mmCIF file of C-alpha atoms in Angstrom:
data_model
loop_
_atom_site.group_PDB
_atom_site.id
_atom_site.type_symbol
_atom_site.label_atom_id
_atom_site.label_comp_id
_atom_site.label_asym_id
_atom_site.label_seq_id
_atom_site.Cartn_x
_atom_site.Cartn_y
_atom_site.Cartn_z
ATOM 1 C CA UNK G 1 -10.648 11.700 38.244
ATOM 2 C CA UNK G 2 -8.064 11.827 38.741
ATOM 3 C CA UNK G 3 -3.919 11.383 36.980
ATOM 4 C CA UNK G 4 -0.972 10.396 37.411
ATOM 5 C CA UNK G 5 1.051 9.407 34.787
ATOM 6 C CA UNK G 6 3.986 6.335 35.932
ATOM 7 C CA UNK G 7 6.156 7.625 32.110
ATOM 8 C CA UNK G 8 8.042 4.381 32.841
ATOM 9 C CA UNK G 9 7.949 3.899 29.014
ATOM 10 C CA UNK G 10 10.299 6.308 28.749
ATOM 11 C CA UNK G 11 12.289 6.479 31.841
ATOM 12 C CA UNK G 12 12.753 2.285 32.610
ATOM 13 C CA UNK G 13 15.437 2.076 35.009
ATOM 14 C CA UNK G 14 13.930 -0.596 37.452
ATOM 15 C CA UNK G 15 14.316 1.934 40.772
ATOM 16 C CA UNK G 16 12.204 4.508 38.809
ATOM 17 C CA UNK G 17 9.622 2.275 37.907
ATOM 18 C CA UNK G 18 8.912 0.875 40.962
ATOM 19 C CA UNK G 19 8.821 4.525 42.829
ATOM 20 C CA UNK G 20 6.349 4.836 39.911
ATOM 21 C CA UNK G 21 4.310 2.608 41.321
ATOM 22 C CA UNK G 22 4.936 2.779 45.145
ATOM 23 C CA UNK G 23 3.906 7.036 44.445
ATOM 24 C CA UNK G 24 0.651 5.823 42.563
ATOM 25 C CA UNK G 25 -0.468 2.902 45.240
ATOM 26 C CA UNK G 26 -0.256 6.059 47.958
ATOM 27 C CA UNK G 27 -2.111 7.825 45.940
ATOM 28 C CA UNK G 28 -4.660 5.276 45.395
ATOM 29 C CA UNK G 29 -4.283 4.294 49.304
ATOM 30 C CA UNK G 30 -5.271 8.218 50.060
ATOM 31 C CA UNK G 31 -8.138 9.094 47.737
ATOM 32 C CA UNK G 32 -9.673 5.797 47.637
ATOM 33 C CA UNK G 33 -11.315 5.832 44.325
ATOM 34 C CA UNK G 34 -14.362 3.723 43.357
ATOM 35 C CA UNK G 35 -12.642 2.494 40.319
ATOM 36 C CA UNK G 36 -9.005 2.143 39.398
ATOM 37 C CA UNK G 37 -8.099 2.111 35.397
ATOM 38 C CA UNK G 38 -4.620 1.978 33.448
ATOM 39 C CA UNK G 39 -2.861 1.084 30.611
ATOM 40 C CA UNK G 40 0.105 -0.906 29.147
ATOM 41 C CA UNK G 41 2.082 -3.858 30.410
ATOM 42 C CA UNK G 42 3.889 -1.813 33.249
ATOM 43 C CA UNK G 43 0.530 -0.700 34.849
ATOM 44 C CA UNK G 44 0.237 -4.459 35.220
ATOM 45 C CA UNK G 45 3.141 -5.009 36.384
ATOM 46 C CA UNK G 46 4.172 -2.842 39.031
ATOM 47 C CA UNK G 47 1.280 -1.435 40.135
ATOM 48 C CA UNK G 48 -1.987 -4.044 40.180
ATOM 49 C CA UNK G 49 0.423 -6.844 41.001
ATOM 50 C CA UNK G 50 1.778 -6.048 43.995
ATOM 51 C CA UNK G 51 -0.682 -3.643 45.539
ATOM 52 C CA UNK G 52 -4.056 -3.682 43.719
ATOM 53 C CA UNK G 53 -4.168 -7.614 42.525
ATOM 54 C CA UNK G 54 -7.105 -9.585 45.532
ATOM 55 C CA UNK G 55 -8.294 -6.285 47.096
ATOM 56 C CA UNK G 56 -12.549 -5.384 47.271
ATOM 57 C CA UNK G 57 -11.111 -2.281 44.568
ATOM 58 C CA UNK G 58 -12.576 -2.813 40.996
ATOM 59 C CA UNK G 59 -9.708 -2.203 38.483
ATOM 60 C CA UNK G 60 -9.403 -1.981 34.486
ATOM 61 C CA UNK G 61 -6.783 -2.195 32.624
ATOM 62 C CA UNK G 62 -6.239 -1.767 28.978
ATOM 63 C CA UNK G 63 -2.863 -1.974 26.790
ATOM 64 C CA UNK G 64 -1.634 -5.202 27.851
ATOM 65 C CA UNK G 65 0.505 -6.736 25.345
ATOM 66 C CA UNK G 66 -1.017 -10.185 23.430
ATOM 67 C CA UNK G 67 -1.572 -12.588 27.189
ATOM 68 C CA UNK G 68 -2.708 -11.590 30.199
ATOM 69 C CA UNK G 69 -2.147 -15.414 31.885
ATOM 70 C CA UNK G 70 1.440 -14.737 32.936
ATOM 71 C CA UNK G 71 0.028 -11.586 35.990
ATOM 72 C CA UNK G 72 -2.819 -13.640 36.968
ATOM 73 C CA UNK G 73 -5.912 -11.658 35.068
ATOM 74 C CA UNK G 74 -8.390 -12.025 34.751
ATOM 75 C CA UNK G 75 -9.312 -12.189 38.664
ATOM 76 C CA UNK G 76 -11.538 -11.041 41.211
ATOM 77 C CA UNK G 77 -10.820 -7.751 41.016
ATOM 78 C CA UNK G 78 -9.432 -6.984 37.691
ATOM 79 C CA UNK G 79 -10.330 -7.165 34.179
ATOM 80 C CA UNK G 80 -9.444 -5.867 30.712
ATOM 81 C CA UNK G 81 -8.770 -5.454 27.010
ATOM 82 C CA UNK G 82 -5.126 -7.031 26.002
ATOM 83 C CA UNK G 83 -3.718 -5.063 22.618
ATOM 84 C CA UNK G 84 -2.560 -7.315 19.800
ATOM 85 C CA UNK G 85 -1.299 -6.277 16.601
ATOM 86 C CA UNK G 86 -2.647 -7.530 12.919
ATOM 87 C CA UNK G 87 0.480 -8.796 12.179
ATOM 88 C CA UNK G 88 -1.274 -11.609 9.481
ATOM 89 C CA UNK G 89 -2.906 -8.810 7.598
ATOM 90 C CA UNK G 90 0.773 -6.520 6.969
ATOM 91 C CA UNK G 91 2.683 -9.776 6.173
ATOM 92 C CA UNK G 92 -0.403 -10.342 3.836
ATOM 93 C CA UNK G 93 0.089 -6.450 1.937
ATOM 94 C CA UNK G 94 3.539 -6.968 2.559
ATOM 95 C CA UNK G 95 4.566 -10.302 0.431
ATOM 96 C CA UNK G 96 2.753 -8.474 -2.586
ATOM 97 C CA UNK G 97 5.781 -6.191 -3.046
ATOM 98 C CA UNK G 98 8.314 -8.462 -1.867
ATOM 99 C CA UNK G 99 11.206 -10.731 -3.565
ATOM 100 C CA UNK G 100 11.162 -13.463 -1.089
ATOM 101 C CA UNK G 101 9.223 -14.678 2.674
ATOM 102 C CA UNK G 102 12.162 -13.515 5.256
ATOM 103 C CA UNK G 103 10.984 -11.342 7.308
ATOM 104 C CA UNK G 104 13.044 -8.922 10.508
ATOM 105 C CA UNK G 105 11.471 -7.777 13.285
ATOM 106 C CA UNK G 106 13.141 -4.668 14.980
ATOM 107 C CA UNK G 107 12.072 -3.973 18.700
ATOM 108 C CA UNK G 108 12.585 -1.865 21.724
ATOM 109 C CA UNK G 109 15.609 -3.626 23.813
ATOM 110 C CA UNK G 110 12.341 -4.505 26.926
ATOM 111 C CA UNK G 111 11.021 -7.653 28.653
ATOM 112 C CA UNK G 112 7.743 -7.673 26.812
ATOM 113 C CA UNK G 113 9.325 -7.204 23.826
ATOM 114 C CA UNK G 114 11.113 -10.436 24.096
ATOM 115 C CA UNK G 115 7.606 -11.845 25.034
ATOM 116 C CA UNK G 116 5.964 -10.863 22.024
ATOM 117 C CA UNK G 117 8.913 -12.354 19.669
ATOM 118 C CA UNK G 118 7.656 -15.611 21.514
ATOM 119 C CA UNK G 119 4.385 -15.680 20.670
ATOM 120 C CA UNK G 120 4.746 -14.410 17.310
ATOM 121 C CA UNK G 121 7.253 -17.547 16.379
ATOM 122 C CA UNK G 122 5.232 -19.854 18.543
ATOM 123 C CA UNK G 123 1.557 -19.327 18.646
ATOM 124 C CA UNK G 124 0.932 -17.695 15.982
ATOM 125 C CA UNK G 125 3.829 -19.330 13.641
ATOM 126 C CA UNK G 126 4.525 -16.915 11.873
ATOM 127 C CA UNK G 127 8.505 -17.510 10.543
ATOM 128 C CA UNK G 128 11.053 -14.719 11.504
ATOM 129 C CA UNK G 129 14.584 -14.786 10.196
ATOM 130 C CA UNK G 130 16.277 -12.304 12.370
ATOM 131 C CA UNK G 131 14.562 -10.640 15.076
ATOM 132 C CA UNK G 132 16.779 -7.384 16.673
ATOM 133 C CA UNK G 133 16.764 -5.587 20.402
ATOM 134 C CA UNK G 134 17.421 -2.301 20.721
ATOM 135 C CA UNK G 135 18.272 0.596 23.001
ATOM 136 C CA UNK G 136 19.495 3.520 20.889
ATOM 137 C CA UNK G 137 18.749 5.183 17.970
ATOM 138 C CA UNK G 138 22.259 4.052 17.097
ATOM 139 C CA UNK G 139 21.897 0.697 17.076
ATOM 140 C CA UNK G 140 18.139 0.529 15.324
ATOM 141 C CA UNK G 141 19.641 2.370 12.353
ATOM 142 C CA UNK G 142 22.194 -0.429 12.324
ATOM 143 C CA UNK G 143 19.888 -3.065 12.412
ATOM 144 C CA UNK G 144 17.439 -1.170 10.066
ATOM 145 C CA UNK G 145 20.586 -1.377 6.989
ATOM 146 C CA UNK G 146 21.477 -5.180 8.675
ATOM 147 C CA UNK G 147 18.164 -5.886 7.904
ATOM 148 C CA UNK G 148 17.730 -4.412 3.906
ATOM 149 C CA UNK G 149 20.674 -6.823 3.514
ATOM 150 C CA UNK G 150 19.565 -10.151 4.745
ATOM 151 C CA UNK G 151 15.431 -9.830 5.093
ATOM 152 C CA UNK G 152 12.861 -9.559 2.711
ATOM 153 C CA UNK G 153 10.452 -7.581 4.341
ATOM 154 C CA UNK G 154 10.747 -5.705 7.787
ATOM 155 C CA UNK G 155 8.281 -4.869 10.374
ATOM 156 C CA UNK G 156 9.297 -2.342 13.151
ATOM 157 C CA UNK G 157 7.735 -1.904 16.930
ATOM 158 C CA UNK G 158 6.900 1.460 18.505
ATOM 159 C CA UNK G 159 10.681 2.809 19.088
ATOM 160 C CA UNK G 160 9.288 5.015 21.893
ATOM 161 C CA UNK G 161 11.844 4.906 24.160
ATOM 162 C CA UNK G 162 14.895 4.068 22.386
ATOM 163 C CA UNK G 163 17.693 6.343 23.323
ATOM 164 C CA UNK G 164 18.332 9.102 20.980
ATOM 165 C CA UNK G 165 15.084 8.973 19.145
ATOM 166 C CA UNK G 166 15.538 11.709 16.513
ATOM 167 C CA UNK G 167 12.725 11.581 14.220
ATOM 168 C CA UNK G 168 14.462 14.949 12.346
ATOM 169 C CA UNK G 169 16.802 12.552 11.259
ATOM 170 C CA UNK G 170 14.952 9.229 10.721
ATOM 171 C CA UNK G 171 13.004 10.197 8.149
ATOM 172 C CA UNK G 172 15.728 11.380 5.740
ATOM 173 C CA UNK G 173 17.568 7.681 6.698
ATOM 174 C CA UNK G 174 14.513 5.842 6.315
ATOM 175 C CA UNK G 175 14.456 7.552 2.839
ATOM 176 C CA UNK G 176 18.043 7.197 1.713
ATOM 177 C CA UNK G 177 18.339 3.604 3.329
ATOM 178 C CA UNK G 178 15.222 1.353 2.057
ATOM 179 C CA UNK G 179 14.774 -1.337 -0.139
ATOM 180 C CA UNK G 180 13.002 -3.210 1.205
ATOM 181 C CA UNK G 181 8.827 -3.439 2.007
ATOM 182 C CA UNK G 182 8.972 -2.634 5.721
ATOM 183 C CA UNK G 183 5.614 -2.556 7.539
ATOM 184 C CA UNK G 184 4.717 -0.564 10.963
ATOM 185 C CA UNK G 185 2.342 -1.748 14.179
ATOM 186 C CA UNK G 186 1.202 1.552 15.125
ATOM 187 C CA UNK G 187 -0.366 4.897 12.851
ATOM 188 C CA UNK G 188 2.066 6.643 14.023
ATOM 189 C CA UNK G 189 4.780 5.108 12.359
ATOM 190 C CA UNK G 190 3.171 5.118 8.507
ATOM 191 C CA UNK G 191 5.551 7.888 7.755
ATOM 192 C CA UNK G 192 8.811 5.260 8.332
ATOM 193 C CA UNK G 193 6.882 2.475 6.603
ATOM 194 C CA UNK G 194 5.620 1.429 3.210
ATOM 195 C CA UNK G 195 2.033 -0.085 4.989
ATOM 196 C CA UNK G 196 0.534 -0.872 7.883
ATOM 197 C CA UNK G 197 -2.658 -2.234 9.117
ATOM 198 C CA UNK G 198 -2.441 -1.305 11.798
ATOM 199 C CA UNK G 199 -4.001 -0.852 14.998
ATOM 200 C CA UNK G 200 -6.944 1.984 16.324
ATOM 201 C CA UNK G 201 -5.905 2.833 19.883
ATOM 202 C CA UNK G 202 -9.260 4.389 20.519
ATOM 203 C CA UNK G 203 -10.998 1.003 20.741
ATOM 204 C CA UNK G 204 -8.843 0.313 23.590
ATOM 205 C CA UNK G 205 -10.335 3.621 25.491
ATOM 206 C CA UNK G 206 -13.759 3.059 24.475
ATOM 207 C CA UNK G 207 -13.907 -0.629 25.725
ATOM 208 C CA UNK G 208 -12.553 0.684 28.967
ATOM 209 C CA UNK G 209 -14.219 3.762 29.297
ATOM 210 C CA UNK G 210 -17.960 1.346 28.998
ATOM 211 C CA UNK G 211 -17.090 -1.388 30.652
ATOM 212 C CA UNK G 212 -16.280 0.983 33.928
ATOM 213 C CA UNK G 213 -20.066 3.457 33.548
ATOM 214 C CA UNK G 214 -20.874 -0.499 33.500
ATOM 215 C CA UNK G 215 -18.924 -0.957 36.994
ATOM 216 C CA UNK G 216 -20.256 2.260 38.312
ATOM 217 C CA UNK G 217 -23.817 0.545 37.450
ATOM 218 C CA UNK G 218 -23.576 -1.930 39.359
ATOM 219 C CA UNK G 219 -22.507 -4.808 37.125
ATOM 220 C CA UNK G 220 -20.102 -7.269 39.276
ATOM 221 C CA UNK G 221 -16.740 -7.849 37.443
ATOM 222 C CA UNK G 222 -17.854 -12.062 36.759
ATOM 223 C CA UNK G 223 -20.418 -10.338 34.553
ATOM 224 C CA UNK G 224 -17.757 -8.612 32.522
ATOM 225 C CA UNK G 225 -15.500 -10.523 29.929
ATOM 226 C CA UNK G 226 -11.529 -9.798 28.852
ATOM 227 C CA UNK G 227 -11.926 -8.077 25.909
ATOM 228 C CA UNK G 228 -9.406 -8.521 23.063
ATOM 229 C CA UNK G 229 -8.782 -5.676 20.714
ATOM 230 C CA UNK G 230 -10.366 -6.429 16.979
ATOM 231 C CA UNK G 231 -10.269 -3.001 15.169
ATOM 232 C CA UNK G 232 -7.601 -1.992 12.542
ATOM 233 C CA UNK G 233 -6.706 -0.248 8.917
ATOM 234 C CA UNK G 234 -4.860 -0.374 6.168
ATOM 235 C CA UNK G 235 -2.606 2.834 5.804
ATOM 236 C CA UNK G 236 -0.234 2.884 2.901
ATOM 237 C CA UNK G 237 2.493 5.689 2.565
ATOM 238 C CA UNK G 238 2.379 7.366 -0.962
ATOM 239 C CA UNK G 239 5.100 8.890 -0.966
ATOM 240 C CA UNK G 240 7.347 5.629 0.033
ATOM 241 C CA UNK G 241 5.739 3.507 -2.693
ATOM 242 C CA UNK G 242 6.847 6.252 -4.868
ATOM 243 C CA UNK G 243 10.548 6.395 -3.662
ATOM 244 C CA UNK G 244 10.695 1.869 -3.806
ATOM 245 C CA UNK G 245 8.521 2.404 -7.515
ATOM 246 C CA UNK G 246 5.784 0.286 -6.214
ATOM 247 C CA UNK G 247 2.637 0.538 -8.257
ATOM 248 C CA UNK G 248 -0.165 -0.149 -5.459
ATOM 249 C CA UNK G 249 -2.701 -2.640 -6.691
ATOM 250 C CA UNK G 250 -6.056 -1.078 -7.010
ATOM 251 C CA UNK G 251 -7.881 -3.783 -4.688
ATOM 252 C CA UNK G 252 -5.725 -1.948 -1.772
ATOM 253 C CA UNK G 253 -6.356 1.016 -2.512
ATOM 254 C CA UNK G 254 -10.114 0.820 -2.448
ATOM 255 C CA UNK G 255 -9.657 0.180 1.698
ATOM 256 C CA UNK G 256 -6.498 2.551 2.757
ATOM 257 C CA UNK G 257 -5.975 5.853 3.803
ATOM 258 C CA UNK G 258 -2.982 6.684 1.780
ATOM 259 C CA UNK G 259 -0.031 8.612 3.802
ATOM 260 C CA UNK G 260 1.090 11.101 1.437
ATOM 261 C CA UNK G 261 3.791 13.309 3.175
ATOM 262 C CA UNK G 262 6.640 14.306 0.721
ATOM 263 C CA UNK G 263 10.318 15.244 1.911
ATOM 264 C CA UNK G 264 11.750 18.331 1.675
#
């Protein structure tokens, strides 16, 4: 195995991302591996599409958000698993605690998050009252405060790559300013929310690993169907429920994993 970390979720300068993809392509050209694997949209957009699409070398991706068709995938030498957020279940749970149905979304300001917002509204048919796209932690905090006034339920997407994101500051900020039920799409951010029906990231890795083994054992690419993640688990932030005065229904307690962290 040989690893190369593009690091384009943290550094999103266009020239940097293209240079990192070029470096990865040079390593692949020199080392000539039997198969190439990678994760997330930037792997596909900056490395697979310009350098690997249509070549003989098999390529397997995971973590491409919601839809890979805009990248021309799947292709003769490329297959993978897309990543979707189980939003419908999280919304169903949030509505049990909310005063109304006005939905707010906070994203990092990057291209594929605009695509996710369109998919949520156009393909899933979920009405969104307000969607904010932020670049800095200061913008995120401003958006969060505005959401408390303008929507009834809020979903937070990954903050990875938001400039000056401050995990030490964000917890007291959240606990001091939250007045509506909030969900998150990733388990690592449950401390920032009331709950989340969250993706199980390992599902992507297990699917990719089994696919790689099958390809190396001689299964033709056309014999491997593209995948979509199906597994999730409900996680509830008991400390946030207590802070907001919510009583967690018994049926949710029976199926949920409880996070019981306390503020200092």
